[in-house]
Amino acid sequence: MSDTTPPAAPAGQSPETHVIDYRAAERLLAARDPRGAVKLLDSVLAAHPESTAARLLRARAFFASAQLRRAEREFELVLEREPDNAFAHFALARTHERSGRHQQARKHFRLAAALDPQPDYLAAARFEQ
């Protein structure tokens, strides 16, 4: 098997199963069960480690379950792949803010607002200060 060949899905899992798990994880997160969402996303990411969408959803689930270091790592991985992802900057800023690292939070709030000047991002960036 070459380095570019994707890993085979474990027995009983298919790409369709991963899509179903991803969608179920979205619903679990919306229903305030972030730990359940993380469990589903672990198998999705094991099969598709390059999936930025799954990483972003897992980061949100970690944040919602107060696993801030893990959320931070996932948001940073997303930003390594997509440095212009305004939401990932905003969410990483919220993670830093919740961890008491306000200087780091401010940097990412400002990046989010610069990339996508929507009202929530602009308000959090506090450019006038």
Protein backbone atom coordinates (compact mmCIF):
# COMPACT_ATOMS: atom_id res chain seq x y z
CA MET A 1 0.00 0.00 0.00
CA SER A 2 1.41 3.42 -0.93
CA ASP A 3 1.43 6.49 1.31
CA THR A 4 -1.38 8.05 -0.72
CA THR A 5 -3.74 5.11 -0.42
CA PRO A 6 -6.45 5.85 2.14
CA PRO A 7 -6.74 3.33 4.96
CA ALA A 8 -9.40 0.70 4.60
CA ALA A 9 -12.52 1.21 6.69
CA PRO A 10 -12.78 -1.10 9.70
CA ALA A 11 -15.15 -4.01 9.30
CA GLY A 12 -18.74 -2.82 9.33
CA GLN A 13 -17.83 0.78 8.49
CA SER A 14 -18.13 2.48 5.16
CA PRO A 15 -17.88 6.07 3.94
CA GLU A 16 -21.67 6.23 4.31
CA THR A 17 -21.35 5.14 7.95
CA HIS A 18 -18.91 7.98 8.56
CA VAL A 19 -21.31 10.51 7.06
CA ILE A 20 -24.09 9.15 9.26
CA ASP A 21 -21.82 9.35 12.32
CA TYR A 22 -20.83 12.92 11.45
CA ARG A 23 -24.47 14.00 11.10
CA ALA A 24 -25.37 12.19 14.33
CA ALA A 25 -22.49 13.98 16.08
CA GLU A 26 -23.89 17.32 14.87
CA ARG A 27 -27.26 16.41 16.37
CA LEU A 28 -25.68 15.26 19.64
CA LEU A 29 -23.78 18.51 19.96
CA ALA A 30 -26.97 20.49 19.28
CA ALA A 31 -28.73 18.37 21.93
CA ARG A 32 -25.98 19.26 24.43
CA ASP A 33 -24.26 15.86 24.44
CA PRO A 34 -20.74 16.87 23.42
CA ARG A 35 -19.11 13.75 24.84
CA GLY A 36 -21.35 11.56 22.70
CA ALA A 37 -20.44 13.67 19.70
CA VAL A 38 -16.72 13.23 20.40
CA LYS A 39 -17.11 9.45 20.54
CA LEU A 40 -18.73 9.39 17.10
CA LEU A 41 -16.20 11.79 15.64
CA ASP A 42 -13.24 9.76 16.89
CA SER A 43 -14.11 6.96 14.46
CA VAL A 44 -14.78 9.42 11.63
CA LEU A 45 -11.38 11.06 12.14
CA ALA A 46 -9.63 7.71 12.46
CA ALA A 47 -10.82 6.95 8.94
CA HIS A 48 -10.54 10.52 7.60
CA PRO A 49 -7.86 12.40 9.55
CA GLU A 50 -7.75 15.08 6.85
CA SER A 51 -11.40 16.06 7.40
CA THR A 52 -11.37 19.67 8.52
CA ALA A 53 -15.13 19.67 9.04
CA ALA A 54 -14.94 16.71 11.43
CA ARG A 55 -12.00 18.32 13.29
CA LEU A 56 -13.91 21.57 13.63
CA LEU A 57 -16.99 19.77 14.94
CA ARG A 58 -14.87 17.78 17.40
CA ALA A 59 -13.19 21.00 18.56
CA ARG A 60 -16.62 22.51 19.22
CA ALA A 61 -17.60 19.39 21.16
CA PHE A 62 -14.43 19.57 23.25
CA PHE A 63 -15.14 23.24 23.95
CA ALA A 64 -18.74 22.46 24.95
CA SER A 65 -17.54 19.79 27.37
CA ALA A 66 -14.89 22.13 28.87
CA GLN A 67 -11.99 20.11 27.48
CA LEU A 68 -10.24 23.33 26.56
CA ARG A 69 -6.74 22.02 25.81
CA ARG A 70 -8.16 19.43 23.44
CA ALA A 71 -10.41 22.05 21.82
CA GLU A 72 -7.43 24.35 21.40
CA ARG A 73 -5.40 21.63 19.68
CA GLU A 74 -8.22 20.83 17.28
CA PHE A 75 -8.87 24.49 16.41
CA GLU A 76 -5.13 24.95 15.80
CA LEU A 77 -5.07 21.92 13.48
CA VAL A 78 -7.95 23.41 11.52
CA LEU A 79 -6.11 26.73 11.27
CA GLU A 80 -2.93 25.00 10.07
CA ARG A 81 -4.96 23.70 7.12
CA GLU A 82 -7.23 26.71 6.71
CA PRO A 83 -5.52 29.83 8.08
CA ASP A 84 -8.32 31.98 6.65
CA ASN A 85 -11.09 30.17 8.56
CA ALA A 86 -12.68 33.05 10.47
CA PHE A 87 -14.90 30.79 12.58
CA ALA A 88 -11.92 28.71 13.72
CA HIS A 89 -10.09 31.89 14.76
CA PHE A 90 -13.18 33.09 16.63
CA ALA A 91 -13.70 29.75 18.36
CA LEU A 92 -10.01 29.50 19.28
CA ALA A 93 -10.27 33.01 20.72
CA ARG A 94 -13.25 31.94 22.84
CA THR A 95 -11.22 28.95 24.00
CA HIS A 96 -8.30 31.18 25.00
CA GLU A 97 -10.69 33.60 26.69
CA ARG A 98 -12.29 30.80 28.70
CA SER A 99 -8.80 29.64 29.71
CA GLY A 100 -7.93 33.13 30.95
CA ARG A 101 -5.46 33.89 28.13
CA HIS A 102 -6.91 37.21 27.06
CA GLN A 103 -4.00 38.47 24.95
CA GLN A 104 -4.07 35.35 22.78
CA ALA A 105 -7.85 35.59 22.61
CA ARG A 106 -7.73 39.18 21.42
CA LYS A 107 -5.32 38.29 18.60
CA HIS A 108 -7.67 35.60 17.25
CA PHE A 109 -10.79 37.73 17.73
CA ARG A 110 -9.13 40.39 15.59
CA LEU A 111 -8.09 37.89 12.95
CA ALA A 112 -11.64 36.52 12.79
CA ALA A 113 -13.07 40.02 12.39
CA ALA A 114 -10.51 40.94 9.73
CA LEU A 115 -11.31 37.80 7.76
CA ASP A 116 -15.09 38.07 8.13
CA PRO A 117 -16.40 41.38 9.49
CA GLN A 118 -19.66 40.04 10.86
CA PRO A 119 -21.11 41.80 13.93
CA ASP A 120 -20.21 39.13 16.53
CA TYR A 121 -16.62 39.00 15.37
CA LEU A 122 -16.28 42.79 15.23
CA ALA A 123 -17.75 43.21 18.70
CA ALA A 124 -15.40 40.62 20.18
CA ALA A 125 -12.38 42.17 18.42
CA ARG A 126 -12.89 45.51 20.19
CA PHE A 127 -10.91 47.42 17.56
CA GLU A 128 -11.76 50.76 19.13
CA GLN A 129 -9.76 49.94 22.27
